[in-house]
JSON list of C-alpha atoms in Angstrom, two decimals:
[
{"chain": "A", "resi": 1, "resn": "MET", "atom": "CA", "xyz": [1.48, 2.11, -79.00]},
{"chain": "A", "resi": 2, "resn": "ILE", "atom": "CA", "xyz": [2.61, 2.58, -75.40]},
{"chain": "A", "resi": 3, "resn": "ASP", "atom": "CA", "xyz": [5.71, 0.99, -73.91]},
{"chain": "A", "resi": 4, "resn": "LEU", "atom": "CA", "xyz": [5.96, 0.01, -70.24]},
{"chain": "A", "resi": 5, "resn": "GLU", "atom": "CA", "xyz": [8.97, -1.47, -68.45]},
{"chain": "A", "resi": 6, "resn": "LEU", "atom": "CA", "xyz": [8.08, -4.26, -66.04]},
{"chain": "A", "resi": 7, "resn": "SER", "atom": "CA", "xyz": [11.58, -5.20, -64.89]},
{"chain": "A", "resi": 8, "resn": "ASP", "atom": "CA", "xyz": [15.13, -5.55, -66.18]},
{"chain": "A", "resi": 9, "resn": "ASN", "atom": "CA", "xyz": [14.00, -8.65, -68.10]},
{"chain": "A", "resi": 10, "resn": "PHE", "atom": "CA", "xyz": [10.53, -7.68, -69.37]},
{"chain": "A", "resi": 11, "resn": "TYR", "atom": "CA", "xyz": [8.92, -4.75, -71.17]},
{"chain": "A", "resi": 12, "resn": "VAL", "atom": "CA", "xyz": [5.49, -4.22, -72.67]},
{"chain": "A", "resi": 13, "resn": "GLU", "atom": "CA", "xyz": [4.21, -2.87, -75.97]},
{"chain": "A", "resi": 14, "resn": "TRP", "atom": "CA", "xyz": [0.48, -2.23, -75.91]},
{"chain": "A", "resi": 15, "resn": "SER", "atom": "CA", "xyz": [-2.30, -0.22, -77.43]},
{"chain": "A", "resi": 16, "resn": "ALA", "atom": "CA", "xyz": [-5.76, 0.79, -76.29]},
{"chain": "A", "resi": 17, "resn": "ASN", "atom": "CA", "xyz": [-8.94, 2.42, -77.43]},
{"chain": "A", "resi": 18, "resn": "GLU", "atom": "CA", "xyz": [-12.36, 2.95, -75.83]},
{"chain": "A", "resi": 19, "resn": "ASP", "atom": "CA", "xyz": [-13.47, -0.67, -76.21]},
{"chain": "A", "resi": 20, "resn": "PHE", "atom": "CA", "xyz": [-10.40, -2.87, -76.17]},
{"chain": "A", "resi": 21, "resn": "SER", "atom": "CA", "xyz": [-6.78, -2.98, -75.01]},
{"chain": "A", "resi": 22, "resn": "SER", "atom": "CA", "xyz": [-4.11, -5.50, -75.84]},
{"chain": "A", "resi": 23, "resn": "GLY", "atom": "CA", "xyz": [-0.39, -5.91, -75.80]},
{"chain": "A", "resi": 24, "resn": "ARG", "atom": "CA", "xyz": [2.61, -8.15, -75.83]},
{"chain": "A", "resi": 25, "resn": "ILE", "atom": "CA", "xyz": [5.20, -8.65, -73.12]},
{"chain": "A", "resi": 26, "resn": "TYR", "atom": "CA", "xyz": [8.77, -9.13, -74.32]},
{"chain": "A", "resi": 27, "resn": "HIS", "atom": "CA", "xyz": [11.64, -10.85, -72.58]},
{"chain": "A", "resi": 28, "resn": "ILE", "atom": "CA", "xyz": [14.83, -8.89, -73.26]},
{"chain": "A", "resi": 29, "resn": "LYS", "atom": "CA", "xyz": [18.36, -10.17, -72.96]},
{"chain": "A", "resi": 30, "resn": "THR", "atom": "CA", "xyz": [21.31, -7.79, -73.34]},
{"chain": "A", "resi": 31, "resn": "ASN", "atom": "CA", "xyz": [24.97, -8.52, -73.88]},
{"chain": "A", "resi": 32, "resn": "LYS", "atom": "CA", "xyz": [28.03, -6.70, -72.56]},
{"chain": "A", "resi": 33, "resn": "HIS", "atom": "CA", "xyz": [28.35, -4.72, -75.81]},
{"chain": "A", "resi": 34, "resn": "GLY", "atom": "CA", "xyz": [24.91, -3.15, -75.44]},
{"chain": "A", "resi": 35, "resn": "GLY", "atom": "CA", "xyz": [23.17, -5.34, -77.97]},
{"chain": "A", "resi": 36, "resn": "SER", "atom": "CA", "xyz": [19.89, -6.99, -77.09]},
{"chain": "A", "resi": 37, "resn": "LEU", "atom": "CA", "xyz": [17.52, -9.71, -78.18]},
{"chain": "A", "resi": 38, "resn": "SER", "atom": "CA", "xyz": [13.79, -9.48, -77.47]},
{"chain": "A", "resi": 39, "resn": "LYS", "atom": "CA", "xyz": [11.31, -12.32, -77.67]},
{"chain": "A", "resi": 40, "resn": "GLY", "atom": "CA", "xyz": [7.56, -11.99, -77.24]},
{"chain": "A", "resi": 41, "resn": "VAL", "atom": "CA", "xyz": [6.49, -14.31, -74.44]},
{"chain": "A", "resi": 42, "resn": "PRO", "atom": "CA", "xyz": [2.85, -13.58, -73.57]},
{"chain": "A", "resi": 43, "resn": "ARG", "atom": "CA", "xyz": [0.08, -11.59, -75.12]},
{"chain": "A", "resi": 44, "resn": "PHE", "atom": "CA", "xyz": [-2.55, -9.95, -72.95]},
{"chain": "A", "resi": 45, "resn": "PHE", "atom": "CA", "xyz": [-6.02, -8.59, -73.48]},
{"chain": "A", "resi": 46, "resn": "VAL", "atom": "CA", "xyz": [-8.00, -6.17, -71.30]},
{"chain": "A", "resi": 47, "resn": "THR", "atom": "CA", "xyz": [-11.78, -6.26, -71.54]},
{"chain": "A", "resi": 48, "resn": "GLN", "atom": "CA", "xyz": [-14.64, -4.46, -69.85]},
{"chain": "A", "resi": 49, "resn": "ALA", "atom": "CA", "xyz": [-18.08, -6.02, -70.09]},
{"chain": "A", "resi": 50, "resn": "ARG", "atom": "CA", "xyz": [-20.69, -3.54, -71.26]},
{"chain": "A", "resi": 51, "resn": "ILE", "atom": "CA", "xyz": [-23.40, -5.58, -69.56]},
{"chain": "A", "resi": 52, "resn": "PRO", "atom": "CA", "xyz": [-22.16, -7.44, -66.49]},
{"chain": "A", "resi": 53, "resn": "PRO", "atom": "CA", "xyz": [-23.11, -11.12, -66.37]},
{"chain": "A", "resi": 54, "resn": "GLU", "atom": "CA", "xyz": [-25.91, -12.05, -64.00]},
{"chain": "A", "resi": 55, "resn": "GLY", "atom": "CA", "xyz": [-24.67, -12.89, -60.52]},
{"chain": "A", "resi": 56, "resn": "TYR", "atom": "CA", "xyz": [-21.44, -10.89, -60.85]},
{"chain": "A", "resi": 57, "resn": "PHE", "atom": "CA", "xyz": [-20.47, -7.36, -59.92]},
{"chain": "A", "resi": 58, "resn": "PRO", "atom": "CA", "xyz": [-19.38, -5.24, -62.87]},
{"chain": "A", "resi": 59, "resn": "HIS", "atom": "CA", "xyz": [-15.70, -5.95, -63.45]},
{"chain": "A", "resi": 60, "resn": "GLY", "atom": "CA", "xyz": [-12.98, -5.94, -66.06]},
{"chain": "A", "resi": 61, "resn": "GLY", "atom": "CA", "xyz": [-10.83, -8.76, -67.30]},
{"chain": "A", "resi": 62, "resn": "LEU", "atom": "CA", "xyz": [-7.11, -9.12, -67.89]},
{"chain": "A", "resi": 63, "resn": "ASP", "atom": "CA", "xyz": [-6.14, -12.32, -69.69]},
{"chain": "A", "resi": 64, "resn": "CYS", "atom": "CA", "xyz": [-2.50, -13.30, -70.23]},
{"chain": "A", "resi": 65, "resn": "PHE", "atom": "CA", "xyz": [-1.53, -16.02, -72.71]},
{"chain": "A", "resi": 66, "resn": "VAL", "atom": "CA", "xyz": [2.05, -17.17, -72.11]},
{"chain": "A", "resi": 67, "resn": "SER", "atom": "CA", "xyz": [3.74, -18.73, -75.13]},
{"chain": "A", "resi": 68, "resn": "ASP", "atom": "CA", "xyz": [7.19, -19.55, -73.73]},
{"chain": "A", "resi": 69, "resn": "SER", "atom": "CA", "xyz": [7.18, -21.37, -70.41]},
{"chain": "A", "resi": 70, "resn": "ASP", "atom": "CA", "xyz": [11.00, -21.57, -70.38]},
{"chain": "A", "resi": 71, "resn": "LEU", "atom": "CA", "xyz": [11.30, -17.78, -70.17]},
{"chain": "A", "resi": 72, "resn": "VAL", "atom": "CA", "xyz": [8.14, -17.46, -68.05]},
{"chain": "A", "resi": 73, "resn": "PRO", "atom": "CA", "xyz": [8.08, -20.46, -65.69]},
{"chain": "A", "resi": 74, "resn": "LYS", "atom": "CA", "xyz": [5.49, -18.80, -63.41]},
{"chain": "A", "resi": 75, "resn": "PRO", "atom": "CA", "xyz": [2.79, -17.24, -65.61]},
{"chain": "A", "resi": 76, "resn": "GLU", "atom": "CA", "xyz": [0.80, -16.12, -62.58]},
{"chain": "A", "resi": 77, "resn": "GLU", "atom": "CA", "xyz": [3.66, -13.88, -61.42]},
{"chain": "A", "resi": 78, "resn": "LEU", "atom": "CA", "xyz": [4.01, -12.18, -64.79]},
{"chain": "A", "resi": 79, "resn": "ALA", "atom": "CA", "xyz": [0.22, -11.74, -64.99]},
{"chain": "A", "resi": 80, "resn": "ARG", "atom": "CA", "xyz": [0.24, -10.08, -61.57]},
{"chain": "A", "resi": 81, "resn": "ASP", "atom": "CA", "xyz": [3.20, -7.90, -62.61]},
{"chain": "A", "resi": 82, "resn": "ILE", "atom": "CA", "xyz": [1.36, -6.61, -65.67]},
{"chain": "A", "resi": 83, "resn": "PHE", "atom": "CA", "xyz": [-1.78, -5.99, -63.59]},
{"chain": "A", "resi": 84, "resn": "ARG", "atom": "CA", "xyz": [0.23, -3.97, -61.05]},
{"chain": "A", "resi": 85, "resn": "ALA", "atom": "CA", "xyz": [1.99, -1.99, -63.80]},
{"chain": "A", "resi": 86, "resn": "LEU", "atom": "CA", "xyz": [-1.25, -1.14, -65.59]},
{"chain": "A", "resi": 87, "resn": "THR", "atom": "CA", "xyz": [-2.98, -0.29, -62.28]},
{"chain": "A", "resi": 88, "resn": "ALA", "atom": "CA", "xyz": [-0.11, 1.98, -61.17]},
{"chain": "A", "resi": 89, "resn": "ARG", "atom": "CA", "xyz": [-0.48, 3.97, -64.38]},
{"chain": "A", "resi": 90, "resn": "GLY", "atom": "CA", "xyz": [-4.27, 4.21, -64.08]},
{"chain": "A", "resi": 91, "resn": "LEU", "atom": "CA", "xyz": [-4.81, 2.09, -67.18]},
{"chain": "A", "resi": 92, "resn": "ILE", "atom": "CA", "xyz": [-6.85, -0.63, -65.45]},
{"chain": "A", "resi": 93, "resn": "GLU", "atom": "CA", "xyz": [-8.58, -0.76, -62.08]},
{"chain": "A", "resi": 94, "resn": "GLU", "atom": "CA", "xyz": [-10.20, -3.12, -59.64]},
{"chain": "A", "resi": 95, "resn": "PRO", "atom": "CA", "xyz": [-12.37, -5.09, -59.71]},
{"chain": "A", "resi": 96, "resn": "THR", "atom": "CA", "xyz": [-10.74, -7.19, -62.45]},
{"chain": "A", "resi": 97, "resn": "TRP", "atom": "CA", "xyz": [-10.65, -10.92, -63.12]},
{"chain": "A", "resi": 98, "resn": "LEU", "atom": "CA", "xyz": [-7.00, -11.79, -63.78]},
{"chain": "A", "resi": 99, "resn": "GLY", "atom": "CA", "xyz": [-6.49, -14.95, -65.81]},
{"chain": "A", "resi": 100, "resn": "TRP", "atom": "CA", "xyz": [-3.34, -16.63, -67.09]},
{"chain": "A", "resi": 101, "resn": "ARG", "atom": "CA", "xyz": [-2.92, -19.44, -69.55]},
{"chain": "A", "resi": 102, "resn": "VAL", "atom": "CA", "xyz": [-0.09, -21.28, -71.25]},
{"chain": "A", "resi": 103, "resn": "ALA", "atom": "CA", "xyz": [-0.64, -21.47, -75.00]},
{"chain": "A", "resi": 104, "resn": "GLU", "atom": "CA", "xyz": [1.44, -22.75, -77.87]},
{"chain": "A", "resi": 105, "resn": "GLU", "atom": "CA", "xyz": [1.29, -21.99, -81.54]},
{"chain": "A", "resi": 106, "resn": "ARG", "atom": "CA", "xyz": [0.71, -25.24, -83.36]},
{"chain": "A", "resi": 107, "resn": "GLY", "atom": "CA", "xyz": [1.23, -23.92, -86.85]},
{"chain": "A", "resi": 108, "resn": "GLY", "atom": "CA", "xyz": [0.51, -21.09, -89.18]},
{"chain": "A", "resi": 109, "resn": "SER", "atom": "CA", "xyz": [0.46, -20.03, -92.78]},
{"chain": "A", "resi": 110, "resn": "ALA", "atom": "CA", "xyz": [0.70, -16.84, -94.75]},
{"chain": "A", "resi": 111, "resn": "CYS", "atom": "CA", "xyz": [-2.61, -15.58, -96.15]},
{"chain": "A", "resi": 112, "resn": "GLY", "atom": "CA", "xyz": [-1.66, -13.24, -98.96]},
{"chain": "A", "resi": 113, "resn": "GLU", "atom": "CA", "xyz": [1.73, -11.60, -99.37]},
{"chain": "A", "resi": 114, "resn": "VAL", "atom": "CA", "xyz": [3.35, -11.63, -95.94]},
{"chain": "A", "resi": 115, "resn": "TYR", "atom": "CA", "xyz": [7.09, -11.97, -96.61]},
{"chain": "A", "resi": 116, "resn": "ASP", "atom": "CA", "xyz": [9.26, -9.73, -98.76]},
{"chain": "A", "resi": 117, "resn": "TRP", "atom": "CA", "xyz": [12.50, -11.60, -99.35]},
{"chain": "A", "resi": 118, "resn": "ASP", "atom": "CA", "xyz": [13.66, -9.17, -102.05]},
{"chain": "A", "resi": 119, "resn": "ARG", "atom": "CA", "xyz": [14.49, -6.26, -99.76]}
]
């Protein structure tokens, strides 16, 4: 797991291997006492096609899925920020298709034992 700071308000936790990279960008809010609250706002995925599609130059992909449009009113700006941060650290390079989407979780359920309320 690698942490990157994007700005005073956003930081990134992400992981990578040879085939796939992904991460989550967190919005952080601090108070005057030094406490903080972090909320995950988008997830992102980095892909590299092994066989480029016909009619395209070989290129990578960086897809950002924003889940809180109140904290991220301009998803395209945050997507560009993460692209610049990853590029500056040599973790992604051009050419890359940068995509951003607004997504919402519509529900969920635990499959197996997820919560431990007895701790």
